[in-house]
Coordinates of N, CA and C and ligand atoms in Angstrom, one line a residue:
M1 N -72.8 -51.6 -30.7 CA -71.3 -51.7 -30.6 C -70.7 -50.4 -29.8
G2 N -71.6 -49.4 -29.7 CA -71.1 -48.2 -29.1 C -70.6 -48.4 -27.6
L3 N -71.2 -49.4 -27.0 CA -70.8 -49.7 -25.6 C -69.3 -50.1 -25.5
F4 N -68.7 -50.6 -26.6 CA -67.4 -51.1 -26.5 C -66.4 -50.1 -27.1
T5 N -66.9 -49.1 -27.7 CA -66.0 -48.2 -28.4 C -65.3 -47.1 -27.5
P6 N -64.0 -47.1 -27.4 CA -63.4 -46.1 -26.6 C -63.4 -44.7 -27.3
T7 N -63.3 -43.7 -26.5 CA -63.2 -42.4 -27.1 C -61.8 -42.2 -27.7
Y8 N -60.8 -42.5 -27.0 CA -59.4 -42.4 -27.5 C -58.7 -43.7 -27.2
Y9 N -57.5 -43.8 -27.8 CA -56.6 -44.9 -27.6 C -55.2 -44.4 -27.5
A10 N -54.5 -45.0 -26.5 CA -53.0 -44.8 -26.4 C -52.4 -46.1 -26.0
K11 N -51.2 -46.3 -26.4 CA -50.5 -47.6 -26.0 C -50.4 -47.7 -24.5
S12 N -50.1 -46.6 -23.9 CA -49.9 -46.6 -22.4 C -50.2 -45.2 -21.9
I13 N -50.6 -45.2 -20.6 CA -50.8 -43.9 -19.9 C -49.6 -43.1 -19.9
Y14 N -48.4 -43.7 -20.0 CA -47.2 -43.0 -20.0 C -46.8 -42.3 -21.3
D15 N -47.6 -42.6 -22.3 CA -47.4 -42.0 -23.7 C -48.3 -40.8 -23.9
I16 N -49.2 -40.5 -23.0 CA -50.1 -39.5 -23.3 C -49.5 -38.1 -22.9
P17 N -49.3 -37.2 -23.9 CA -48.7 -36.0 -23.6 C -49.6 -35.0 -22.8
L18 N -49.0 -34.2 -22.0 CA -49.8 -33.3 -21.1 C -50.7 -32.4 -21.9
Y19 N -50.2 -31.9 -23.1 CA -51.1 -31.0 -23.9 C -52.4 -31.6 -24.3
F20 N -52.4 -33.0 -24.4 CA -53.6 -33.6 -24.8 C -54.7 -33.3 -23.8
Y21 N -54.4 -33.4 -22.5 CA -55.4 -33.2 -21.5 C -55.9 -31.7 -21.5
K22 N -55.0 -30.8 -21.7 CA -55.3 -29.4 -21.8 C -56.2 -29.1 -23.0
K23 N -55.8 -29.7 -24.1 CA -56.5 -29.5 -25.4 C -57.9 -30.0 -25.3
E24 N -58.1 -31.1 -24.6 CA -59.4 -31.7 -24.5 C -60.2 -31.3 -23.3
G25 N -59.7 -30.3 -22.5 CA -60.4 -29.8 -21.4 C -60.6 -30.7 -20.2
I26 N -59.6 -31.6 -20.0 CA -59.7 -32.6 -19.0 C -59.0 -32.1 -17.7
K27 N -59.8 -32.1 -16.6 CA -59.2 -31.6 -15.3 C -59.1 -32.7 -14.3
I28 N -59.8 -33.8 -14.6 CA -59.9 -34.9 -13.6 C -59.6 -36.3 -14.3
I29 N -58.7 -37.1 -13.8 CA -58.5 -38.4 -14.4 C -59.0 -39.5 -13.5
F30 N -59.8 -40.4 -13.9 CA -60.2 -41.6 -13.2 C -59.4 -42.7 -13.8
C31 N -58.3 -43.1 -13.1 CA -57.4 -44.0 -13.6 C -57.5 -45.4 -13.0
D32 N -57.7 -46.4 -13.9 CA -57.6 -47.8 -13.5 C -56.2 -48.1 -12.9
L33 N -56.2 -49.0 -11.9 CA -54.9 -49.3 -11.3 C -54.2 -50.5 -12.1
D34 N -54.7 -51.7 -12.0 CA -54.0 -52.9 -12.4 C -53.8 -53.0 -13.9
N35 N -52.6 -53.0 -14.3 CA -52.1 -53.1 -15.7 C -52.4 -51.8 -16.5
T36 N -52.9 -50.8 -15.8 CA -53.0 -49.5 -16.5 C -51.9 -48.5 -16.0
L37 N -52.0 -48.4 -14.6 CA -51.0 -47.5 -14.0 C -49.7 -48.3 -13.6
D38 N -49.9 -49.4 -13.1 CA -48.8 -50.3 -12.7 C -49.3 -51.8 -12.9
P39 N -48.3 -52.7 -13.0 CA -48.7 -54.1 -13.1 C -49.4 -54.5 -11.8
F40 N -50.3 -55.5 -12.0 CA -51.2 -55.9 -10.8 C -50.4 -56.5 -9.6
F41 N -49.2 -56.9 -9.9 CA -48.4 -57.6 -8.8 C -47.5 -56.6 -8.0
L42 N -47.5 -55.3 -8.4 CA -46.8 -54.3 -7.7 C -47.6 -53.7 -6.6
N43 N -47.2 -53.8 -5.3 CA -48.0 -53.3 -4.2 C -47.8 -51.8 -4.0
E44 N -46.7 -51.3 -4.4 CA -46.3 -49.9 -4.2 C -46.1 -49.2 -5.6
P45 N -46.4 -48.0 -5.6 CA -46.3 -47.3 -6.9 C -44.9 -47.3 -7.5
S46 N -44.7 -47.5 -8.8 CA -43.4 -47.5 -9.4 C -43.0 -46.0 -9.5
D47 N -41.7 -45.9 -9.8 CA -41.1 -44.5 -10.0 C -41.8 -43.7 -11.1
Q48 N -42.2 -44.5 -12.2 CA -42.8 -43.8 -13.3 C -44.2 -43.3 -12.9
A49 N -44.9 -44.1 -12.1 CA -46.3 -43.7 -11.7 C -46.1 -42.4 -10.8
I50 N -45.2 -42.4 -9.9 CA -45.0 -41.3 -9.0 C -44.7 -40.0 -9.8
A51 N -43.8 -40.2 -10.8 CA -43.4 -39.0 -11.6 C -44.6 -38.5 -12.4
L52 N -45.4 -39.4 -13.0 CA -46.5 -39.0 -13.8 C -47.5 -38.2 -12.9
V53 N -47.9 -38.8 -11.8 CA -48.8 -38.1 -10.9 C -48.4 -36.7 -10.5
K54 N -47.1 -36.6 -10.2 CA -46.5 -35.4 -9.8 C -46.7 -34.3 -10.9
K55 N -46.3 -34.7 -12.1 CA -46.4 -33.8 -13.3 C -47.9 -33.4 -13.5
L56 N -48.8 -34.3 -13.4 CA -50.2 -34.0 -13.6 C -50.7 -33.0 -12.5
K57 N -50.4 -33.3 -11.3 CA -50.8 -32.4 -10.2 C -50.2 -31.0 -10.3
E58 N -49.0 -30.9 -10.7 CA -48.4 -29.6 -10.9 C -49.1 -28.8 -12.0
N59 N -49.7 -29.5 -12.9 CA -50.5 -28.9 -14.0 C -52.0 -28.8 -13.7
G60 N -52.3 -29.0 -12.4 CA -53.7 -28.7 -12.0 C -54.7 -29.8 -12.4
I61 N -54.2 -31.0 -12.7 CA -55.0 -32.1 -13.1 C -55.2 -33.0 -11.8
E62 N -56.4 -33.3 -11.5 CA -56.7 -34.1 -10.3 C -56.7 -35.6 -10.8
F63 N -56.0 -36.4 -10.0 CA -55.8 -37.8 -10.3 C -56.4 -38.7 -9.3
I64 N -57.4 -39.6 -9.7 CA -58.1 -40.4 -8.8 C -58.0 -41.9 -9.3
I65 N -57.6 -42.8 -8.5 CA -57.6 -44.2 -8.9 C -59.0 -44.8 -8.7
T66 N -59.5 -45.4 -9.8 CA -60.8 -46.1 -9.7 C -60.5 -47.5 -10.1
S67 N -60.7 -48.4 -9.1 CA -60.3 -49.8 -9.4 C -61.3 -50.8 -8.9
N68 N -61.4 -51.9 -9.6 CA -62.3 -52.9 -9.1 C -61.7 -53.8 -8.0
N69 N -60.4 -53.6 -7.8 CA -59.7 -54.4 -6.8 C -60.2 -53.9 -5.4
H70 N -59.9 -54.7 -4.4 CA -60.4 -54.5 -3.1 C -59.7 -53.4 -2.3
G71 N -60.3 -52.9 -1.3 CA -59.9 -51.8 -0.5 C -58.4 -51.9 -0.1
S72 N -58.0 -53.0 0.5 CA -56.7 -53.1 1.1 C -55.6 -52.9 0.0
R73 N -55.8 -53.4 -1.1 CA -54.8 -53.2 -2.2 C -54.8 -51.8 -2.7
V74 N -56.0 -51.3 -3.0 CA -56.1 -50.0 -3.6 C -55.7 -48.8 -2.7
I75 N -56.2 -48.9 -1.4 CA -56.0 -47.9 -0.4 C -54.5 -47.8 -0.2
H76 N -53.8 -48.9 0.0 CA -52.4 -48.9 0.3 C -51.6 -48.2 -0.8
Y77 N -51.9 -48.6 -2.0 CA -51.2 -48.1 -3.2 C -51.5 -46.6 -3.3
A78 N -52.7 -46.2 -3.2 CA -53.1 -44.8 -3.4 C -52.5 -43.9 -2.3
E79 N -52.4 -44.4 -1.1 CA -51.8 -43.6 0.0 C -50.3 -43.4 -0.3
K80 N -49.6 -44.4 -0.8 CA -48.2 -44.3 -1.2 C -48.0 -43.3 -2.3
L81 N -49.0 -43.2 -3.2 CA -49.0 -42.3 -4.3 C -49.5 -40.9 -4.0
N82 N -50.1 -40.9 -2.8 CA -50.7 -39.6 -2.3 C -51.8 -39.1 -3.2
V83 N -52.7 -40.0 -3.6 CA -53.9 -39.6 -4.4 C -55.1 -40.2 -3.8
E84 N -56.2 -39.7 -4.2 CA -57.5 -40.2 -3.8 C -57.8 -41.5 -4.5
C85 N -58.7 -42.4 -3.9 CA -59.0 -43.6 -4.7 C -60.5 -44.0 -4.5
H86 N -61.0 -44.7 -5.4 CA -62.3 -45.3 -5.4 C -62.1 -46.8 -5.7
Y87 N -62.3 -47.7 -4.7 CA -62.1 -49.1 -4.8 C -63.4 -49.9 -5.0
S88 N -63.3 -51.2 -5.3 CA -64.4 -52.0 -5.6 C -65.4 -51.2 -6.5
S89 N -64.9 -50.7 -7.6 CA -65.7 -49.7 -8.4 C -66.8 -50.4 -9.2
K90 N -66.7 -51.8 -9.2 CA -67.8 -52.6 -9.9 C -67.9 -52.2 -11.4
K91 N -66.8 -51.9 -12.0 CA -66.8 -51.7 -13.5 C -67.0 -53.1 -14.1
P92 N -67.8 -53.4 -15.0 CA -68.4 -52.5 -16.0 C -69.7 -51.8 -15.6
L93 N -70.2 -52.0 -14.4 CA -71.4 -51.3 -14.0 C -71.0 -49.8 -13.7
G94 N -72.0 -49.0 -13.8 CA -71.7 -47.6 -13.7 C -72.2 -46.9 -12.5
Y95 N -73.0 -47.6 -11.7 CA -73.7 -46.9 -10.7 C -72.8 -46.4 -9.6
K96 N -71.7 -47.1 -9.2 CA -70.9 -46.6 -8.1 C -70.1 -45.4 -8.6
L97 N -69.6 -45.4 -9.8 CA -68.9 -44.3 -10.3 C -69.8 -43.0 -10.5
K98 N -71.0 -43.3 -10.9 CA -71.9 -42.2 -11.1 C -72.2 -41.5 -9.7
R99 N -72.4 -42.4 -8.7 CA -72.7 -41.9 -7.4 C -71.5 -41.1 -6.8
F100 N -70.3 -41.6 -7.1 CA -69.1 -40.9 -6.7 C -68.9 -39.5 -7.4
I101 N -69.2 -39.5 -8.7 CA -69.2 -38.2 -9.4 C -70.1 -37.2 -8.8
K102 N -71.3 -37.7 -8.5 CA -72.3 -36.8 -7.9 C -71.9 -36.3 -6.5
R103 N -71.4 -37.2 -5.7 CA -71.0 -36.9 -4.4 C -69.9 -35.8 -4.4
K104 N -69.0 -36.0 -5.4 CA -67.8 -35.0 -5.5 C -68.2 -33.8 -6.2
N105 N -69.4 -33.8 -6.8 CA -69.8 -32.6 -7.6 C -68.9 -32.3 -8.8
F106 N -68.5 -33.4 -9.4 CA -67.6 -33.2 -10.6 C -68.5 -33.0 -11.8
E107 N -67.9 -32.2 -12.7 CA -68.5 -32.0 -14.1 C -68.0 -33.1 -14.9
K108 N -69.0 -33.9 -15.5 CA -68.6 -35.1 -16.3 C -67.7 -34.7 -17.5
S109 N -68.0 -33.6 -18.0 CA -67.2 -33.2 -19.2 C -65.7 -32.9 -18.9
S110 N -65.4 -32.7 -17.6 CA -64.0 -32.5 -17.3 C -63.2 -33.7 -16.9
I111 N -63.9 -34.9 -17.0 CA -63.3 -36.1 -16.5 C -62.9 -37.0 -17.7
V112 N -61.8 -37.7 -17.6 CA -61.5 -38.8 -18.6 C -61.2 -40.0 -17.8
M113 N -61.7 -41.1 -18.1 CA -61.2 -42.4 -17.5 C -60.1 -43.0 -18.4
I114 N -59.2 -43.7 -17.7 CA -58.1 -44.4 -18.4 C -58.1 -45.8 -18.0
G115 N -58.1 -46.8 -18.9 CA -58.1 -48.2 -18.5 C -57.7 -49.1 -19.6
D116 N -57.3 -50.3 -19.2 CA -56.7 -51.2 -20.2 C -57.7 -52.3 -20.6
Q117 N -59.0 -52.3 -20.2 CA -59.9 -53.3 -20.5 C -61.2 -52.8 -21.1
I118 N -61.6 -53.3 -22.3 CA -62.8 -52.9 -22.9 C -64.0 -53.4 -22.0
L119 N -64.0 -54.6 -21.6 CA -65.1 -55.2 -20.9 C -65.4 -54.7 -19.5
T120 N -64.5 -54.0 -19.0 CA -64.7 -53.3 -17.7 C -64.6 -51.8 -17.8
D121 N -63.5 -51.3 -18.2 CA -63.2 -49.9 -18.2 C -64.1 -49.1 -19.3
V122 N -64.0 -49.6 -20.5 CA -64.7 -48.9 -21.6 C -66.2 -48.9 -21.3
I123 N -66.8 -50.1 -21.0 CA -68.2 -50.2 -20.8 C -68.6 -49.3 -19.6
A124 N -67.9 -49.3 -18.5 CA -68.2 -48.5 -17.4 C -68.2 -47.0 -17.7
S125 N -67.3 -46.6 -18.6 CA -67.2 -45.2 -19.0 C -68.5 -44.8 -19.8
K126 N -69.0 -45.8 -20.6 CA -70.2 -45.5 -21.4 C -71.4 -45.4 -20.5
R127 N -71.5 -46.3 -19.5 CA -72.6 -46.2 -18.6 C -72.6 -45.0 -17.7
T128 N -71.4 -44.5 -17.4 CA -71.2 -43.3 -16.6 C -71.3 -42.0 -17.4
K129 N -71.2 -42.2 -18.7 CA -71.2 -41.1 -19.7 C -70.0 -40.1 -19.5
V130 N -68.8 -40.7 -19.4 CA -67.6 -39.9 -19.4 C -66.7 -40.5 -20.5
R131 N -65.8 -39.7 -20.9 CA -64.9 -40.1 -22.0 C -63.9 -41.1 -21.4
I132 N -63.3 -42.0 -22.3 CA -62.3 -42.9 -21.9 C -61.1 -43.1 -22.9
I133 N -59.9 -43.2 -22.3 CA -58.8 -43.6 -23.1 C -58.5 -45.0 -22.9
L134 N -58.6 -45.9 -23.9 CA -58.2 -47.3 -23.8 C -56.7 -47.4 -24.0
T135 N -56.1 -48.2 -23.1 CA -54.6 -48.4 -23.3 C -54.4 -49.9 -23.5
E136 N -53.2 -50.3 -23.8 CA -52.8 -51.7 -23.8 C -52.4 -52.1 -22.3
P137 N -52.6 -53.3 -21.9 CA -52.1 -53.7 -20.6 C -50.6 -53.5 -20.4
L138 N -50.2 -53.1 -19.3 CA -48.7 -52.8 -19.1 C -47.9 -54.1 -19.1
V139 N -48.5 -55.2 -18.6 CA -47.8 -56.5 -18.7 C -48.8 -57.6 -19.3
K140 N -48.2 -58.6 -19.8 CA -49.0 -59.7 -20.4 C -49.8 -60.5 -19.4
K141 N -49.1 -60.6 -18.2 CA -49.8 -61.4 -17.1 C -51.0 -60.7 -16.6
D142 N -52.0 -61.5 -16.1 CA -53.2 -60.9 -15.6 C -53.6 -61.6 -14.3
L143 N -54.4 -60.9 -13.6 CA -55.1 -61.6 -12.4 C -55.9 -62.7 -13.0
P144 N -56.0 -63.9 -12.3 CA -56.9 -65.0 -12.8 C -58.3 -64.5 -13.2
I145 N -58.8 -63.6 -12.5 CA -60.2 -63.2 -12.7 C -60.3 -62.4 -14.1
T146 N -59.2 -61.9 -14.5 CA -59.2 -61.0 -15.7 C -59.0 -61.9 -17.0
K147 N -58.6 -63.2 -16.8 CA -58.2 -63.9 -18.0 C -59.3 -64.1 -19.1
I148 N -60.5 -64.4 -18.6 CA -61.6 -64.6 -19.6 C -61.9 -63.3 -20.3
N149 N -62.0 -62.3 -19.6 CA -62.2 -61.0 -20.2 C -61.2 -60.7 -21.2
R150 N -59.9 -61.0 -20.9 CA -58.8 -60.6 -21.8 C -58.9 -61.4 -23.1
F151 N -59.4 -62.6 -23.1 CA -59.7 -63.4 -24.3 C -60.6 -62.6 -25.3
F152 N -61.7 -62.1 -24.8 CA -62.6 -61.4 -25.6 C -62.1 -60.0 -25.9
D153 N -61.4 -59.5 -25.0 CA -60.9 -58.1 -25.2 C -60.0 -58.1 -26.4
K154 N -59.1 -59.1 -26.5 CA -58.2 -59.1 -27.7 C -58.9 -59.1 -29.0
K155 N -60.0 -59.8 -29.1 CA -60.7 -59.9 -30.4 C -61.4 -58.5 -30.6
L156 N -62.1 -58.0 -29.6 CA -62.8 -56.7 -29.7 C -61.9 -55.6 -30.0
R157 N -60.7 -55.6 -29.4 CA -59.8 -54.5 -29.4 C -59.4 -54.1 -30.9
K158 N -59.2 -55.2 -31.7 CA -58.7 -55.0 -33.1 C -59.8 -54.3 -33.8
I159 N -61.1 -54.6 -33.6 CA -62.2 -53.9 -34.3 C -62.3 -52.5 -33.7
M160 N -62.3 -52.3 -32.4 CA -62.7 -51.1 -31.8 C -61.6 -50.0 -32.0
I161 N -60.4 -50.4 -32.1 CA -59.4 -49.3 -32.3 C -59.5 -48.7 -33.7
K162 N -60.1 -49.4 -34.6 CA -60.4 -48.8 -35.9 C -61.6 -47.9 -35.9
K163 N -62.4 -48.0 -34.9 CA -63.7 -47.3 -34.9 C -63.7 -46.2 -33.8
L164 N -62.6 -45.8 -33.4 CA -62.5 -44.8 -32.3 C -63.4 -43.6 -32.5
E165 N -64.0 -43.2 -31.5 CA -64.9 -42.0 -31.6 C -64.1 -40.8 -32.0
K166 N -63.0 -40.7 -31.3 CA -62.1 -39.5 -31.7 C -60.8 -40.1 -32.2
R167 N -60.0 -39.3 -32.8 CA -58.8 -39.7 -33.4 C -57.8 -40.3 -32.3
E168 N -56.9 -41.1 -32.8 CA -55.9 -41.6 -31.9 C -55.1 -40.4 -31.3
I169 N -54.6 -40.5 -30.1 CA -53.9 -39.3 -29.5 C -52.7 -39.1 -30.3
S170 N -52.5 -37.8 -30.7 CA -51.3 -37.5 -31.5 C -50.1 -37.3 -30.6
Y171 N -49.0 -37.8 -31.1 CA -47.8 -37.7 -30.2 C -46.9 -36.6 -30.6
E172 N -47.3 -35.8 -31.6 CA -46.5 -34.6 -32.0 C -46.7 -33.5 -31.0
Q173 N -45.7 -32.9 -30.5 CA -45.8 -31.8 -29.6 C -46.3 -30.6 -30.5
N174 N -47.1 -29.8 -29.9 CA -47.5 -28.5 -30.6 C -47.4 -27.3 -29.7
Ligands
LIG1 MG1 -56.9 -53.0 -15.4

């Protein structure tokens, strides 16, 4: 069951306080795009995505989009957000992300993945051996390809959220 268990859980990427990243020694975020950072039907970054990335960058946190979606969607969005991206990431497989981490010379312990799906994002994080924050999908609608995964995800999620490796992210400021 370890393959399905997220390290942390937050309702949304927009709920995660900055001090959490600092406390956990996170310097690089690998963020899923569709339904984690913005709804899948938005071609350009929302104001909240722009504001979030700005805040993270100002605090020395590197933000990289890692998405299973195709290059034209991901590159266009990432350029508008002015961040690096890794597209066709082939999550839940880990080999492309592992290769990317190696090429960039990143320290795995300084990375956290953020994603809304257990069957792609969480499993990929396990195979890549980096921590992950599981979130709820931003909108109920999904890409057709995601619908089957979401069916299983809903069942798994109820169990997994109780078994978090680490505690739920605390929302109290300290
Ligand atoms: Mg997603």
